Coordinates of C-alpha atoms in Angstrom, one line a residue:
Chain A
M480 CA 44.4 -35.8 -79.7
Q481 CA 42.2 -34.6 -76.9
T482 CA 41.6 -31.2 -76.1
I483 CA 41.5 -29.2 -73.1
L484 CA 40.2 -25.7 -72.8
V485 CA 42.1 -23.5 -70.5
V486 CA 40.6 -21.0 -68.9
D487 CA 42.6 -18.1 -66.8
D488 CA 42.5 -14.6 -66.5
E489 CA 46.9 -14.9 -65.7
L490 CA 48.4 -14.7 -69.0
G491 CA 51.5 -16.2 -67.0
A492 CA 49.4 -19.3 -65.9
I493 CA 47.3 -20.0 -69.3
E494 CA 51.2 -19.9 -70.9
V495 CA 52.5 -22.6 -68.1
V496 CA 49.6 -25.2 -67.7
A497 CA 49.4 -24.3 -71.3
T498 CA 53.1 -25.0 -72.6
A499 CA 52.4 -28.2 -70.5
L500 CA 49.8 -29.4 -71.4
E501 CA 51.0 -29.2 -74.9
D502 CA 54.1 -31.2 -73.7
E503 CA 52.1 -33.5 -73.3
G504 CA 50.6 -34.3 -76.5
Y505 CA 46.9 -32.4 -76.0
R506 CA 45.8 -30.0 -78.0
V507 CA 45.1 -26.4 -75.8
L508 CA 42.8 -23.9 -76.5
S509 CA 42.5 -21.0 -74.1
A510 CA 40.4 -18.3 -72.8
A511 CA 41.0 -14.9 -70.5
N512 CA 37.4 -15.4 -68.7
G513 CA 34.6 -17.5 -67.6
R514 CA 32.6 -16.0 -71.2
H515 CA 35.4 -16.0 -73.5
G516 CA 35.3 -19.7 -71.8
L517 CA 31.6 -20.7 -72.5
E518 CA 32.3 -19.2 -76.7
K519 CA 35.4 -21.6 -77.2
L520 CA 33.4 -24.6 -76.5
T521 CA 31.5 -23.6 -78.7
E522 CA 34.9 -23.9 -81.8
G523 CA 34.8 -27.9 -81.4
Q524 CA 35.0 -30.7 -79.4
V525 CA 37.1 -30.3 -76.0
D526 CA 37.4 -33.5 -73.9
L527 CA 38.1 -31.4 -70.8
A528 CA 38.3 -27.7 -69.4
V529 CA 40.7 -26.3 -66.6
I530 CA 39.1 -23.5 -65.1
D531 CA 40.3 -20.9 -62.7
F532 CA 38.2 -19.7 -60.0
M533 CA 38.2 -16.2 -59.8
M534 CA 38.5 -14.1 -63.1
P535 CA 35.9 -11.0 -64.6
L536 CA 33.3 -10.8 -66.4
V537 CA 32.4 -14.1 -66.0
D538 CA 33.9 -16.2 -62.9
G539 CA 35.1 -19.9 -63.0
T540 CA 32.0 -21.0 -61.1
A541 CA 29.5 -19.6 -63.2
M542 CA 31.4 -20.6 -66.3
A543 CA 30.7 -24.4 -64.7
R544 CA 27.2 -24.3 -63.8
E545 CA 26.6 -22.6 -67.7
M546 CA 28.5 -25.8 -68.5
K547 CA 26.8 -27.9 -66.8
A548 CA 23.4 -26.5 -67.0
N549 CA 24.1 -27.3 -71.2
P550 CA 23.1 -30.2 -72.6
A551 CA 25.9 -30.1 -74.8
F552 CA 28.8 -29.3 -72.2
K553 CA 27.4 -31.5 -69.3
N554 CA 29.9 -34.2 -69.7
I555 CA 33.1 -32.9 -70.0
P556 CA 35.0 -32.8 -67.0
I557 CA 35.6 -29.2 -64.9
I558 CA 39.0 -29.4 -62.9
M559 CA 38.3 -26.2 -60.6
M560 CA 41.9 -24.4 -59.8
S561 CA 42.2 -21.3 -57.7
A562 CA 44.6 -19.9 -55.1
V563 CA 41.9 -20.2 -52.4
G564 CA 41.4 -23.0 -50.6
E565 CA 39.2 -25.8 -52.3
S566 CA 36.0 -25.3 -48.9
V567 CA 35.1 -21.2 -50.3
V568 CA 34.9 -23.0 -54.1
R569 CA 33.0 -25.9 -53.2
E570 CA 30.5 -23.6 -51.5
R571 CA 29.9 -21.8 -54.7
F572 CA 30.0 -24.9 -57.2
D573 CA 31.2 -28.5 -56.2
G574 CA 30.5 -30.4 -59.7
Y575 CA 33.8 -30.5 -60.5
A576 CA 36.2 -33.3 -61.1
A577 CA 38.6 -32.5 -59.5
F578 CA 41.0 -29.8 -57.6
L579 CA 43.8 -27.9 -57.8
R580 CA 45.1 -24.8 -55.4
K581 CA 46.6 -22.6 -57.1
P582 CA 50.7 -22.8 -57.1
F583 CA 50.5 -25.9 -57.6
R584 CA 53.9 -28.7 -59.9
I585 CA 53.4 -29.3 -63.3
S586 CA 53.5 -32.7 -62.3
A587 CA 50.6 -32.6 -60.1
L588 CA 48.6 -31.1 -62.9
I589 CA 49.7 -33.7 -65.2
D590 CA 48.7 -36.4 -63.0
T591 CA 45.1 -35.0 -62.4
V592 CA 44.6 -34.2 -65.9
R593 CA 45.2 -37.9 -66.7
R594 CA 43.5 -39.4 -64.0
V595 CA 40.7 -37.4 -65.1
L596 CA 40.7 -37.7 -68.8
A597 CA 41.2 -42.1 -68.2
Chain B
M1437 CA 14.2 25.8 -43.2
T1438 CA 16.8 25.8 -40.9
G1439 CA 20.4 26.2 -41.3
A1440 CA 21.6 22.9 -40.9
D1441 CA 19.1 22.2 -43.1
D1442 CA 20.8 24.2 -45.3
S1443 CA 24.3 23.0 -44.6
V1444 CA 25.7 20.7 -47.6
P1445 CA 26.8 17.2 -46.1
S1446 CA 29.5 16.4 -45.4
L1447 CA 31.6 14.2 -47.7
A1448 CA 32.0 10.5 -46.6
R1449 CA 35.4 8.9 -45.3
L1450 CA 36.3 5.7 -46.5
S1451 CA 38.8 4.3 -43.7
S1452 CA 41.6 3.1 -44.7
G1453 CA 42.2 0.6 -41.8
I1454 CA 45.7 1.5 -42.2
S1455 CA 47.2 2.8 -38.4
G1456 CA 48.5 6.8 -38.8
L1457 CA 47.3 6.5 -42.2
D1458 CA 43.4 8.4 -41.5
D1459 CA 45.3 11.1 -39.4
I1460 CA 47.3 12.2 -42.0
L1461 CA 44.4 12.1 -44.6
H1462 CA 42.7 13.6 -41.6
G1463 CA 40.2 10.6 -41.4
G1464 CA 40.1 9.4 -44.0
L1465 CA 39.4 8.5 -47.9
L1466 CA 36.7 10.6 -49.7
E1467 CA 34.2 8.2 -50.3
G1468 CA 33.9 7.8 -54.4
G1469 CA 37.3 9.5 -54.8
V1470 CA 39.7 8.6 -57.3
Y1471 CA 43.2 7.7 -56.2
I1472 CA 46.3 7.9 -57.4
L1473 CA 49.2 5.2 -55.3
Q1474 CA 52.7 5.7 -56.9
G1475 CA 56.6 5.2 -56.4
S1476 CA 59.3 3.2 -57.4
P1477 CA 58.8 -1.1 -57.4
G1478 CA 59.4 -2.3 -53.6
A1479 CA 58.2 0.8 -52.2
G1480 CA 54.8 -0.5 -50.8
K1481 CA 52.3 0.0 -53.2
T1482 CA 50.7 -3.4 -53.3
V1483 CA 51.3 -4.1 -49.6
L1484 CA 49.5 -0.9 -48.6
A1485 CA 46.7 -1.3 -51.7
N1486 CA 46.1 -4.9 -50.1
E1487 CA 46.0 -4.3 -46.7
I1488 CA 43.6 -1.4 -47.6
C1489 CA 41.3 -3.9 -49.0
F1490 CA 41.8 -6.6 -46.4
R1491 CA 40.9 -3.9 -43.3
H1492 CA 38.2 -2.7 -45.5
A1493 CA 36.4 -6.3 -45.8
A1494 CA 37.1 -7.1 -42.3
R1495 CA 34.6 -3.9 -41.5
G1496 CA 31.8 -5.2 -43.9
G1497 CA 32.8 -4.2 -46.9
R1498 CA 34.0 -5.0 -50.4
A1499 CA 36.6 -4.8 -52.2
A1500 CA 37.9 -6.0 -55.8
Y1501 CA 41.4 -5.7 -56.5
V1502 CA 42.2 -5.6 -60.2
T1503 CA 45.8 -6.3 -62.3
L1504 CA 46.8 -5.4 -65.5
L1505 CA 50.1 -6.8 -64.9
A1506 CA 51.6 -10.1 -66.5
E1507 CA 51.8 -10.2 -62.9
M1508 CA 50.0 -14.0 -60.8
H1509 CA 48.1 -13.6 -58.0
T1510 CA 48.8 -17.1 -57.0
R1511 CA 52.6 -15.6 -55.8
L1512 CA 50.8 -12.2 -54.7
L1513 CA 48.5 -13.9 -51.9
Q1514 CA 51.2 -16.3 -51.0
H1515 CA 53.6 -12.9 -50.5
L1516 CA 50.3 -10.9 -48.3
R1517 CA 49.5 -14.8 -46.4
P1518 CA 52.1 -14.2 -43.7
M1519 CA 51.0 -10.7 -42.7
S1520 CA 48.4 -10.8 -39.9
F1521 CA 45.7 -9.0 -42.2
F1522 CA 45.4 -11.3 -44.4
D1523 CA 42.3 -13.4 -44.4
E1524 CA 41.3 -15.9 -47.0
S1525 CA 37.7 -16.7 -45.6
V1526 CA 37.0 -12.8 -46.8
I1527 CA 37.9 -14.3 -50.0
P1528 CA 36.2 -14.2 -53.2
N1529 CA 32.2 -12.7 -51.2
S1530 CA 34.5 -9.7 -49.8
L1531 CA 37.7 -9.1 -51.5
Y1532 CA 37.6 -10.2 -55.5
Y1533 CA 40.6 -10.8 -57.1
V1534 CA 41.1 -10.4 -60.8
S1535 CA 43.2 -10.3 -63.9
A1536 CA 42.5 -7.7 -66.4
F1537 CA 46.1 -7.9 -68.3
H1538 CA 44.1 -10.2 -71.1
T1539 CA 41.1 -7.4 -71.6
L1540 CA 43.6 -4.3 -71.8
E1541 CA 45.6 -6.2 -74.4
G1542 CA 43.4 -7.5 -76.9
D1543 CA 40.3 -4.8 -76.4
G1544 CA 42.2 -1.8 -74.8
L1545 CA 40.8 1.0 -72.7
K1546 CA 37.7 0.7 -73.8
G1547 CA 37.5 -2.8 -72.9
L1548 CA 39.4 -2.0 -69.5
I1549 CA 36.7 0.0 -68.4
D1550 CA 33.9 -2.3 -69.3
V1551 CA 36.0 -5.0 -66.7
L1552 CA 36.4 -2.4 -64.0
R1553 CA 32.4 -0.9 -64.4
R1554 CA 31.4 -4.5 -64.3
E1555 CA 33.4 -5.9 -61.4
I1556 CA 31.9 -3.3 -59.3
K1557 CA 28.8 -3.7 -60.4
G1558 CA 29.0 -7.6 -60.2
Q1559 CA 31.3 -7.8 -56.9
K1560 CA 29.3 -5.4 -55.4
A1561 CA 32.7 -3.1 -54.5
D1562 CA 32.6 -0.1 -52.9
L1563 CA 36.4 -0.1 -53.1
L1564 CA 38.2 -1.0 -56.2
V1565 CA 41.8 -1.4 -56.8
V1566 CA 43.9 -1.2 -60.6
D1567 CA 47.1 -2.6 -59.7
G1568 CA 49.5 -1.2 -62.9
L1569 CA 48.0 2.3 -64.3
V1570 CA 51.0 2.3 -65.9
A1571 CA 50.7 -0.5 -68.6
A1572 CA 47.1 1.1 -69.4
Q1573 CA 48.7 4.3 -70.2
E1574 CA 50.9 2.4 -72.1
S1575 CA 48.1 1.3 -74.6
A1576 CA 46.0 4.2 -74.6
P1577 CA 46.6 5.1 -77.8
S1578 CA 46.9 9.2 -77.1
D1579 CA 46.6 11.1 -74.1
R1580 CA 43.7 12.4 -75.0
E1581 CA 42.3 8.5 -74.9
F1582 CA 44.4 8.3 -71.4
K1583 CA 42.0 10.8 -70.5
K1584 CA 38.7 9.8 -71.4
F1585 CA 39.7 6.3 -69.5
I1586 CA 40.2 8.6 -66.3
N1587 CA 37.5 10.5 -66.9
E1588 CA 35.0 7.6 -67.4
L1589 CA 36.4 5.6 -64.3
Q1590 CA 35.5 9.3 -62.5
A1591 CA 32.3 8.5 -63.6
H1592 CA 31.6 5.1 -62.4
A1593 CA 33.2 5.8 -59.4
S1594 CA 31.4 8.5 -58.5
V1595 CA 28.2 7.5 -59.1
S1596 CA 28.8 4.1 -57.5
G1597 CA 30.1 5.4 -54.0
C1598 CA 33.1 2.6 -54.7
T1599 CA 36.7 4.4 -53.8
V1600 CA 39.2 3.8 -56.8
L1601 CA 42.9 3.6 -55.9
L1602 CA 44.9 3.3 -59.2
L1603 CA 48.6 2.0 -58.8
T1604 CA 51.5 3.4 -60.6
S1605 CA 54.7 2.8 -60.5
G1606 CA 55.3 6.3 -62.4
L1607 CA 57.2 8.8 -60.7
L1608 CA 55.3 12.3 -59.9
R1609 CA 58.1 13.6 -62.2
H1610 CA 55.7 16.2 -64.5
V1611 CA 52.2 17.1 -63.9
S1612 CA 50.5 14.5 -66.6
A1613 CA 46.5 14.5 -67.2
E1614 CA 46.1 12.0 -64.5
H1615 CA 47.4 13.8 -61.6
T1616 CA 46.0 16.6 -62.9
M1617 CA 42.3 15.0 -62.4
V1618 CA 41.8 12.8 -59.9
D1619 CA 41.5 13.1 -56.0
G1620 CA 44.6 12.5 -54.9
V1621 CA 48.2 11.7 -55.1
F1622 CA 50.1 10.1 -53.2
E1623 CA 53.7 9.8 -53.2
L1624 CA 55.6 6.1 -51.1
E1625 CA 59.3 5.9 -51.4
D1626 CA 61.9 4.0 -49.4
Q1627 CA 65.3 6.3 -49.2
L1628 CA 68.7 6.0 -49.2
F1629 CA 70.7 7.1 -45.8
E1630 CA 74.0 5.5 -46.2
F1631 CA 73.4 2.4 -45.1
R1632 CA 69.9 1.8 -44.2
T1633 CA 67.1 3.0 -45.7
E1634 CA 63.9 4.4 -44.4
R1635 CA 60.1 4.0 -45.8
S1636 CA 57.6 7.3 -46.0
L1637 CA 54.5 8.5 -47.8
I1638 CA 53.9 12.5 -49.2
V1639 CA 50.5 13.1 -50.1
R1640 CA 50.3 15.3 -53.2
K1641 CA 47.7 16.1 -53.4
F1642 CA 44.2 15.6 -51.4
R1643 CA 40.8 17.3 -53.2
G1644 CA 38.2 18.2 -50.2
S1645 CA 40.0 17.7 -47.6
G1646 CA 43.1 19.3 -45.2
F1647 CA 45.6 16.9 -44.5
L1648 CA 49.0 16.7 -43.0
R1649 CA 51.7 17.9 -45.5
G1650 CA 55.0 16.9 -45.9
R1651 CA 56.9 13.3 -45.1
H1652 CA 55.4 10.6 -43.3
S1653 CA 57.6 7.4 -41.8
F1654 CA 55.9 4.2 -41.9
R1655 CA 57.1 0.3 -41.6
I1656 CA 55.8 -3.0 -43.6
S1657 CA 56.1 -5.9 -41.1
D1658 CA 54.5 -9.3 -40.5
E1659 CA 52.2 -7.1 -39.0
G1660 CA 51.1 -4.7 -41.9
V1661 CA 51.8 -1.7 -42.5
K1662 CA 52.1 1.7 -40.1
F1663 CA 52.2 4.7 -40.6
F1664 CA 54.3 7.5 -38.5
P1665 CA 52.5 10.7 -38.7
R1666 CA 55.4 13.4 -38.4
V1667 CA 55.6 14.8 -35.0
E1668 CA 56.3 18.2 -36.3
A1669 CA 52.8 18.2 -38.4
V1670 CA 50.1 15.7 -35.6
F1671 CA 51.7 18.0 -32.9
A1672 CA 52.1 21.2 -34.6
S1673 CA 49.4 22.3 -31.7
A1674 CA 49.6 20.4 -29.0
S1675 CA 46.9 18.4 -28.4
R1676 CA 45.0 19.9 -25.3
P1677 CA 45.8 23.4 -24.0
D1678 CA 48.6 23.0 -21.5
T1679 CA 47.8 24.2 -17.9
I1680 CA 49.9 24.9 -16.0
S1681 CA 50.4 24.5 -12.1
D1682 CA 52.1 25.0 -9.4
A1683 CA 52.8 22.3 -8.0
K1684 CA 56.2 20.2 -7.5
I1685 CA 56.7 16.7 -8.5
P1686 CA 59.6 15.1 -5.8
M1687 CA 62.2 13.3 -7.1
G1688 CA 62.7 11.4 -4.9
I1689 CA 66.0 11.8 -3.7
P1690 CA 65.5 14.2 -0.3
G1691 CA 68.9 16.2 -1.3
I1692 CA 67.7 16.7 -4.9
D1693 CA 64.2 18.0 -4.2
K1694 CA 65.9 19.9 -1.2
M1695 CA 67.7 22.1 -3.7
L1696 CA 64.7 22.2 -6.7
L1697 CA 62.5 23.7 -3.0
G1698 CA 60.2 21.0 -3.5
G1699 CA 61.2 18.9 -6.5
L1700 CA 60.5 19.4 -10.4
P1701 CA 57.9 21.6 -11.0
E1702 CA 54.8 19.7 -12.0
A1703 CA 54.6 18.9 -16.2
T1704 CA 57.9 20.3 -17.5
T1705 CA 60.9 18.9 -18.8
T1706 CA 64.0 18.2 -17.6
G1707 CA 67.5 17.6 -19.1
L1708 CA 69.7 15.4 -16.7
I1709 CA 73.2 15.5 -17.9
G1710 CA 76.5 13.6 -17.7
P1711 CA 78.9 11.4 -18.2
S1712 CA 78.6 7.6 -18.2
G1713 CA 78.4 6.0 -14.6
I1714 CA 78.1 9.2 -13.0
G1715 CA 74.3 7.5 -12.0
K1716 CA 71.8 9.4 -14.5
T1717 CA 69.4 6.2 -14.2
T1718 CA 70.2 5.9 -10.6
V1719 CA 68.2 9.5 -10.9
G1720 CA 65.0 8.3 -12.6
L1721 CA 64.6 5.4 -10.7
H1722 CA 64.3 7.4 -7.9
F1723 CA 62.1 9.0 -9.4
L1724 CA 60.1 6.1 -11.1
S1725 CA 60.0 4.9 -8.1
Q1726 CA 57.7 7.8 -6.0
S1727 CA 54.9 6.7 -9.0
N1728 CA 51.7 5.6 -7.7
A1729 CA 47.6 4.9 -8.4
Q1730 CA 48.0 8.6 -9.2
E1731 CA 50.8 9.2 -10.2
P1732 CA 52.1 6.6 -12.8
G1733 CA 55.7 5.7 -14.1
L1734 CA 56.8 5.0 -17.5
L1735 CA 60.8 4.4 -18.1
F1736 CA 61.0 4.9 -21.7
G1737 CA 64.9 3.3 -22.4
F1738 CA 67.0 2.3 -25.3
F1739 CA 69.9 0.6 -22.8
E1740 CA 68.8 -1.2 -20.5
T1741 CA 66.3 -4.5 -20.3
P1742 CA 63.5 -4.0 -17.4
E1743 CA 64.9 -7.5 -16.3
R1744 CA 68.5 -5.3 -15.2
L1745 CA 66.9 -2.3 -14.1
C1746 CA 64.6 -3.7 -12.0
L1747 CA 68.4 -5.4 -10.8
K1748 CA 70.0 -2.4 -10.6
A1749 CA 67.3 -0.5 -8.3
R1750 CA 67.0 -3.4 -6.2
H1751 CA 70.8 -3.2 -5.2
L1752 CA 69.8 0.4 -4.7
G1753 CA 67.0 -0.6 -2.4
L1754 CA 64.5 0.7 -4.5
E1755 CA 61.1 -1.4 -5.1
V1756 CA 60.5 -0.2 -9.0
G1757 CA 60.0 -4.1 -9.8
K1758 CA 57.1 -4.5 -7.6
A1759 CA 55.6 -0.6 -9.2
V1760 CA 55.8 -2.5 -11.8
D1761 CA 54.2 -6.0 -10.6
R1762 CA 50.9 -2.9 -9.1
G1763 CA 51.1 -1.8 -12.7
H1764 CA 52.7 1.8 -10.8
V1765 CA 55.3 1.6 -13.3
E1766 CA 56.3 1.0 -16.9
L1767 CA 59.6 -0.6 -18.2
L1768 CA 59.7 -0.1 -22.3
W1769 CA 62.7 -0.9 -23.6
Q1770 CA 63.3 -0.1 -27.3
P1771 CA 66.3 -1.7 -28.6
Q1772 CA 69.1 0.2 -30.2
R1773 CA 68.4 -1.3 -33.8
E1774 CA 67.2 0.8 -36.7
N1775 CA 64.6 2.8 -35.1
V1776 CA 62.4 5.6 -36.9
L1777 CA 62.2 8.6 -35.5
D1778 CA 58.7 9.3 -35.9
E1779 CA 57.6 5.9 -34.9
L1780 CA 59.4 6.1 -31.3
A1781 CA 57.7 9.4 -30.3
H1782 CA 54.2 8.0 -31.2
R1783 CA 55.2 4.7 -28.7
L1784 CA 56.0 6.9 -26.2
I1785 CA 52.9 9.5 -26.7
D1786 CA 50.5 6.5 -26.8
A1787 CA 51.9 4.4 -24.0
V1788 CA 51.4 8.3 -21.9
R1789 CA 48.3 9.1 -23.2
R1790 CA 47.1 4.5 -22.0
R1791 CA 48.1 4.7 -18.5
K1792 CA 48.1 8.7 -18.7
V1793 CA 51.6 9.6 -17.1
K1794 CA 52.6 11.6 -14.8
R1795 CA 56.0 10.8 -13.9
L1796 CA 58.4 10.0 -17.4
F1797 CA 62.1 9.1 -17.6
I1798 CA 63.6 9.0 -21.1
D1799 CA 66.9 7.2 -20.9
G1800 CA 68.6 8.9 -23.2
L1801 CA 68.4 11.4 -25.3
G1802 CA 71.2 9.6 -27.7
G1803 CA 68.2 6.3 -28.3
F1804 CA 66.4 9.5 -29.9
L1805 CA 68.7 11.4 -31.6
E1806 CA 71.1 8.4 -33.4
S1807 CA 66.9 7.3 -34.9
A1808 CA 66.9 10.5 -36.6
T1809 CA 68.0 10.3 -40.7
S1810 CA 67.8 14.3 -40.7
P1811 CA 69.5 16.6 -37.8
Q1812 CA 68.0 19.2 -39.0
R1813 CA 64.6 18.6 -37.9
V1814 CA 66.0 17.1 -34.5
S1815 CA 65.1 20.8 -33.0
R1816 CA 62.0 21.6 -33.9
F1817 CA 61.0 17.4 -33.3
F1818 CA 61.4 17.6 -29.7
S1819 CA 60.3 20.4 -29.6
C1820 CA 56.8 19.4 -31.0
L1821 CA 57.3 16.2 -28.6
T1822 CA 58.0 18.2 -25.3
N1823 CA 55.8 20.1 -26.1
E1824 CA 52.4 17.2 -26.2
L1825 CA 54.4 14.9 -23.6
R1826 CA 54.0 19.3 -21.2
A1827 CA 50.0 19.1 -22.5
L1828 CA 49.3 15.4 -21.1
G1829 CA 50.8 16.5 -17.9
A1830 CA 53.5 14.4 -18.2
T1831 CA 56.8 15.6 -15.6
T1832 CA 59.9 13.9 -18.1
I1833 CA 63.3 13.5 -17.2
F1834 CA 65.6 13.4 -20.0
T1835 CA 69.3 12.1 -20.1
M1836 CA 71.1 13.2 -22.1
E1837 CA 75.1 12.1 -21.8
V1838 CA 77.9 14.1 -22.9
P1839 CA 81.3 12.1 -23.8
E1840 CA 83.9 13.5 -21.4
I1841 CA 84.2 11.1 -18.3
T1842 CA 85.9 14.9 -16.3
G1843 CA 87.4 17.6 -17.6
P1844 CA 86.4 22.3 -18.1
V1845 CA 83.7 21.8 -20.6
V1846 CA 80.3 20.1 -20.8
R1847 CA 79.1 19.8 -24.2
V1848 CA 75.4 19.1 -24.1
P1849 CA 74.6 16.1 -26.3
S1850 CA 72.2 18.8 -28.9
S1851 CA 71.8 22.6 -27.8
G1852 CA 68.7 22.9 -30.0
V1853 CA 67.6 20.1 -27.8
S1854 CA 69.0 21.5 -24.9
A1855 CA 67.1 25.9 -24.5
L1856 CA 64.1 23.9 -25.0
L1857 CA 64.3 21.6 -22.1
E1858 CA 63.2 23.8 -18.3
N1859 CA 65.3 22.3 -16.7
L1860 CA 68.7 21.4 -16.1
V1861 CA 70.5 19.3 -14.2
F1862 CA 74.8 18.8 -14.5
L1863 CA 76.3 15.1 -13.3
R1864 CA 80.6 15.1 -13.1
F1865 CA 82.7 13.6 -12.3
V1866 CA 85.6 16.4 -10.2
E1867 CA 89.1 14.5 -9.7
R1868 CA 90.3 15.0 -5.6
G1869 CA 93.2 13.4 -5.0
S1870 CA 93.4 10.3 -5.7
S1871 CA 90.0 9.5 -6.1
L1872 CA 86.6 10.4 -8.4
S1873 CA 84.3 12.5 -6.7
R1874 CA 80.2 12.8 -7.5
L1875 CA 78.9 16.7 -8.4
L1876 CA 75.4 17.7 -9.2
S1877 CA 74.1 21.4 -10.2
V1878 CA 71.4 22.6 -10.9
H1879 CA 71.5 25.1 -13.5
K1880 CA 67.8 25.7 -14.3
V1881 CA 64.3 25.9 -13.0
R1882 CA 61.1 26.9 -15.1
D1883 CA 59.7 30.2 -13.2
S1884 CA 61.5 28.7 -9.8
G1885 CA 64.5 29.6 -7.0
H1886 CA 66.8 27.0 -6.7
D1887 CA 69.8 25.8 -4.6
P1888 CA 72.6 26.7 -7.2
S1889 CA 75.4 25.3 -5.2
L1890 CA 77.7 22.6 -6.2
R1891 CA 76.9 19.2 -4.3
E1892 CA 78.7 16.5 -4.3
F1893 CA 76.4 13.2 -4.0
Y1894 CA 77.3 9.5 -2.9
I1895 CA 76.0 6.6 -4.7
T1896 CA 75.0 2.9 -2.3
D1897 CA 73.2 0.4 -2.0
R1898 CA 70.6 2.5 -0.3
G1899 CA 70.1 4.8 -3.4
L1900 CA 71.7 8.5 -3.9
H1901 CA 72.1 10.5 -1.4
V1902 CA 73.1 14.2 -1.3
G1903 CA 75.8 15.4 0.8
E1904 CA 76.4 19.3 1.5
A1905 CA 77.4 22.1 -0.4
F1906 CA 81.7 22.3 -1.1
E1907 CA 83.8 24.2 0.9
G1908 CA 87.0 24.4 1.3
V1909 CA 87.6 23.4 -2.1
E1910 CA 88.7 25.1 -5.5
G1911 CA 88.5 24.3 -9.0
L1912 CA 85.8 21.7 -8.9
T1913 CA 83.7 23.1 -12.8
T1914 CA 87.5 22.7 -14.9
G1915 CA 86.8 18.3 -13.4
V1916 CA 90.4 19.2 -10.8
A1917 CA 89.1 19.7 -7.3
R1918 CA 91.9 21.6 -5.1
E1919 CA 92.5 23.1 -2.1
P1920 CA 92.9 27.0 -1.9
A1921 CA 96.3 28.3 -1.4
S1922 CA 94.4 31.2 0.3
A1923 CA 90.7 30.7 1.6
A1924 CA 90.1 35.0 1.4
A1925 CA 92.2 35.1 -2.2
S1926 CA 90.0 31.9 -4.2
P1927 CA 87.9 33.6 -7.0
P1928 CA 84.4 31.8 -7.4
P1929 CA 84.1 28.9 -9.2
A1930 CA 83.7 29.3 -12.8
A1931 CA 80.1 28.9 -14.5
P1932 CA 80.2 26.0 -16.4
N1933 CA 81.0 25.7 -20.2
V1934 CA 78.1 24.6 -21.8

């Protein structure tokens, strides 16, 4: 079973994304900000990180940059998600595998996850 | 050391950037202050706070918006996107949205204050919005802990110069700890008046500054939030001294100007009272047709569109349309919808100021009266409004419609208002044989003599013309004229019952 880490400061967003991914047979870990997200990565094998852009304490791009700088996590593909446009996110970090503009449909999430994990 | 060096520097202001709100707050929020913005769900707190953030970012400031509710920022931004102030380019560099819901759930108030402190520092924010203070209050183990949280937040805001807005749906039912501690409490309401609602703001407290007390209306549209400071508060004193002059402003109708001994006294307010169809708007179009670059004119009307007014003027031989083209006259039409009384007044005052209007024709008073949700304030409202118009040097004519087409009684639409008008001109129909004649009389003129006679007037394709005084006819003011049985025995005409 593949494990996906979902990092978002909005509880509603985590619940929706986690439930949809669990329904597809994935194991889901979650965290409410980048700092907790980095801690979760150390708890076991993570195959994909779905990370929100704006979060308190450590934001999505800061977390992603730390992942890429750490040999243990640098190969974990990242899907960035945000309510603002991709160009704004790309200015700060462009090492992600896919981008999802919020709000998105569950089908778009599942398709993107499958594509990135294929 | 001079006295100026000894003086304590005044507290710097943070402009809200919201139309009218800084006027209510005498210049804006105080930098580093902590303010509660409270109101029921739907009162407008979130839109107002977001617009303040976007306006702040547009001026080069930095803001952080922290929600404590299980609400999606995505949804919030979707709702804000159609509004004119929304500018995605300021997110996230100048305006940053985060949720601290998880933090509050997991780490309580201690974790929350840590997040807020870090967001102020990390985002270099000089404006912080915390949306959902009630959630923080509910998660506090005791009132003491909640007070401690507010106190710590105030300390961080003060040392970092960050102004904080705390949004809560709790109402100020009683004086609670947070209300006594913060620097200001602003309450938003959406009140129901029979079938319509009107939004309003009351500043309950604003430490370190004066402010306009009482209730002030506001409106939310795609343009954002606009406040309309209550006329009686903002114009309690006119914005400039009232300069009295002996000059007369001709109405543009020779017969009436003769009765007025040259025209209306400059910078006075005149009530033009009469039934529908008598010719009130026609008088106003004559008045405006005299406008020029030195005496710009404005028609502030509720009933007829600018196109119809120009057509009407053309049928009277008056070149109002050309005066509009030359910029000498502006026609501002206010469609009869659910208008806000103070919004109308500010629109009027702004238009008068913008073009330094000297000839103002308001058609008519009823448009204002129908917008008033509180009839008891109408008299004071008009007192302050007309004072300001005088101070701005506008010679103003209000039309006031009476319901009776003919008859012995003239009911002034609002007696409290008519007392505020310096000049009164009555237009009435009088039955004469098998036809209706039009009758004009001047009842009062400020500090000036006038011709008090009753005169017939005519409206033709060359405009309005005043005839001679009625002679040999009695009962004019009853609405039915008759030939006297004996001229010698005829009593003088009765004074109209006003």
